[in-house]
Structure formats: structure tokens, C-alpha cells
Amino acid sequence: MHALLTETALKVGALDGVPDLDDLLRAVATAQVRQWGLPGVDAPFRLVREARFQITRTIAIEPRDRDDPLIGLVMQVLERHPAEPVARILQAAARRVSGRTSDPPPGR
């Protein structure tokens, strides 16, 4: 999950405009499933579902479960914002799922 969120954050951060976050998450998840040889045809879907859940939790909204309609609303709102703040949210979500809650030291 950390790798998915981190790689997506890097891709979003490189954009000039507003990101299509779901498409980016799907593309990165699909590539990572292939790279790691994860089992299951639905592995990319499961990764994206978990990533969306973690992103929503990161911005201080606790969804009821991984199918809460609130998650879709959060993703729609994020897709209306410029890439830079969205990339920061994704980086925060990556840190959160890895157990790190503070920013890394400069230069890392």
C-alpha cells in the first residue's frame, strides 16, 4: 500500500493540472501487481479500494467501511484540486500506512 500511494503521489506531483486520481491509482496498482506477481485477477481493484480508503482516512474523515459512499465523494473533491496538494495528501497517506506520522528529514 505504501508503494502504491508513494508512486501515485510522485506521478500526481509531476502533473501540471488536475489529476484523474482513480485512473492513476488503477494504472499504478496494475503495474505493481504485474511487477510483484500478486495473485488474483481482482488484485488491482483490491489495492485501489484500500488506497481510496486510506486516502479518505488521512484527511481526517473516518469512513464506515471500504465501500462507504463518502470515499467516492472525497475522491471527486480531490480530483478538482491542483496536483500539488493532492500529492501531499497521498504522501501523508503513504506515511500513515507505513506507521510513520512525521515528515522525513530533509535530503531523504
CSV table of C-alpha atoms in Angstrom, one decimal:
chain,number,residue,atom,x,y,z
A,1,MET,CA,0.0,0.0,0.0
A,2,HIS,CA,2.8,2.4,0.9
A,3,ALA,CA,4.4,1.8,-2.5
A,4,LEU,CA,1.1,2.4,-4.4
A,5,LEU,CA,0.4,5.6,-2.6
A,6,THR,CA,4.0,6.8,-2.9
A,7,GLU,CA,4.3,6.1,-6.6
A,8,THR,CA,0.9,7.7,-7.3
A,9,ALA,CA,2.0,10.8,-5.3
A,10,LEU,CA,5.1,11.1,-7.4
A,11,LYS,CA,3.1,10.8,-10.6
A,12,VAL,CA,0.5,13.3,-9.4
A,13,GLY,CA,3.2,15.7,-8.3
A,14,ALA,CA,4.7,15.7,-11.8
A,15,LEU,CA,1.4,16.8,-13.3
A,16,ASP,CA,0.6,20.4,-14.2
A,17,GLY,CA,-3.2,20.2,-14.0
A,18,VAL,CA,-5.8,18.4,-12.0
A,19,PRO,CA,-5.2,14.7,-11.6
A,20,ASP,CA,-7.5,11.9,-12.6
A,21,LEU,CA,-6.7,10.2,-9.3
A,22,ASP,CA,-8.7,7.0,-9.8
A,23,ASP,CA,-7.2,6.3,-13.2
A,24,LEU,CA,-3.7,7.0,-11.8
A,25,LEU,CA,-4.3,4.7,-8.8
A,26,ARG,CA,-5.6,1.9,-11.2
A,27,ALA,CA,-2.6,2.3,-13.5
A,28,VAL,CA,0.0,2.1,-10.7
A,29,ALA,CA,-1.8,-0.7,-9.0
A,30,THR,CA,-2.0,-2.7,-12.2
A,31,ALA,CA,1.7,-2.2,-12.9
A,32,GLN,CA,2.6,-3.1,-9.3
A,33,VAL,CA,0.5,-6.3,-9.4
A,34,ARG,CA,2.4,-7.4,-12.5
A,35,GLN,CA,5.8,-6.4,-11.1
A,36,TRP,CA,5.2,-8.3,-7.8
A,37,GLY,CA,3.3,-11.2,-9.3
A,38,LEU,CA,0.4,-10.7,-6.9
A,39,PRO,CA,-2.3,-13.4,-7.2
A,40,GLY,CA,-5.9,-12.8,-8.2
A,41,VAL,CA,-7.5,-11.1,-11.2
A,42,ASP,CA,-9.0,-8.5,-8.8
A,43,ALA,CA,-5.7,-7.6,-7.1
A,44,PRO,CA,-5.5,-4.1,-8.7
A,45,PHE,CA,-9.1,-3.5,-7.7
A,46,ARG,CA,-8.5,-4.5,-4.1
A,47,LEU,CA,-5.3,-2.3,-3.9
A,48,VAL,CA,-7.2,0.7,-5.3
A,49,ARG,CA,-10.1,0.1,-3.0
A,50,GLU,CA,-7.7,0.1,0.0
A,51,ALA,CA,-5.8,3.1,-1.2
A,52,ARG,CA,-9.0,5.1,-1.6
A,53,PHE,CA,-10.0,4.1,2.0
A,54,GLN,CA,-6.6,5.1,3.3
A,55,ILE,CA,-6.6,8.5,1.5
A,56,THR,CA,-10.0,9.3,2.9
A,57,ARG,CA,-8.8,8.4,6.4
A,58,THR,CA,-5.8,10.6,6.0
A,59,ILE,CA,-7.8,13.7,5.6
A,60,ALA,CA,-9.5,13.1,8.9
A,61,ILE,CA,-12.7,11.5,7.7
A,62,GLU,CA,-13.3,8.0,9.1
A,63,PRO,CA,-15.3,6.0,6.6
A,64,ARG,CA,-17.6,3.3,7.9
A,65,ASP,CA,-16.0,0.7,5.7
A,66,ARG,CA,-14.2,0.3,2.4
A,67,ASP,CA,-17.4,0.7,0.5
A,68,ASP,CA,-18.7,3.8,2.2
A,69,PRO,CA,-20.0,6.3,-0.5
A,70,LEU,CA,-18.1,9.0,1.4
A,71,ILE,CA,-14.9,7.7,-0.2
A,72,GLY,CA,-16.2,8.4,-3.7
A,73,LEU,CA,-17.1,11.9,-2.7
A,74,VAL,CA,-13.6,12.5,-1.3
A,75,MET,CA,-12.0,11.3,-4.5
A,76,GLN,CA,-14.2,13.6,-6.6
A,77,VAL,CA,-13.2,16.5,-4.4
A,78,LEU,CA,-9.5,15.7,-4.7
A,79,GLU,CA,-9.8,15.4,-8.5
A,80,ARG,CA,-10.9,19.1,-8.6
A,81,HIS,CA,-7.8,20.3,-6.9
A,82,PRO,CA,-4.4,21.0,-8.3
A,83,ALA,CA,-1.8,18.3,-8.3
A,84,GLU,CA,0.5,19.6,-5.6
A,85,PRO,CA,-1.9,19.5,-2.6
A,86,VAL,CA,-3.3,16.1,-3.8
A,87,ALA,CA,0.3,14.7,-4.0
A,88,ARG,CA,0.9,15.9,-0.4
A,89,ILE,CA,-2.2,14.1,0.8
A,90,LEU,CA,-1.1,10.9,-1.0
A,91,GLN,CA,2.3,11.2,0.6
A,92,ALA,CA,0.7,11.7,4.0
A,93,ALA,CA,-1.5,8.6,3.4
A,94,ALA,CA,1.7,6.6,2.4
A,95,ARG,CA,3.4,7.7,5.7
A,96,ARG,CA,0.3,6.8,7.6
A,97,VAL,CA,0.0,3.2,6.3
A,98,SER,CA,3.7,2.6,6.9
A,99,GLY,CA,3.4,3.8,10.5
A,100,ARG,CA,5.4,7.0,10.0
A,101,THR,CA,3.5,10.1,11.1
A,102,SER,CA,6.1,12.8,10.6
A,103,ASP,CA,7.9,14.1,7.6
A,104,PRO,CA,11.2,12.5,6.8
A,105,PRO,CA,14.4,14.6,7.5
A,106,PRO,CA,15.4,17.0,4.7
A,107,GLY,CA,17.5,15.3,2.0
A,108,ARG,CA,15.8,11.9,2.2
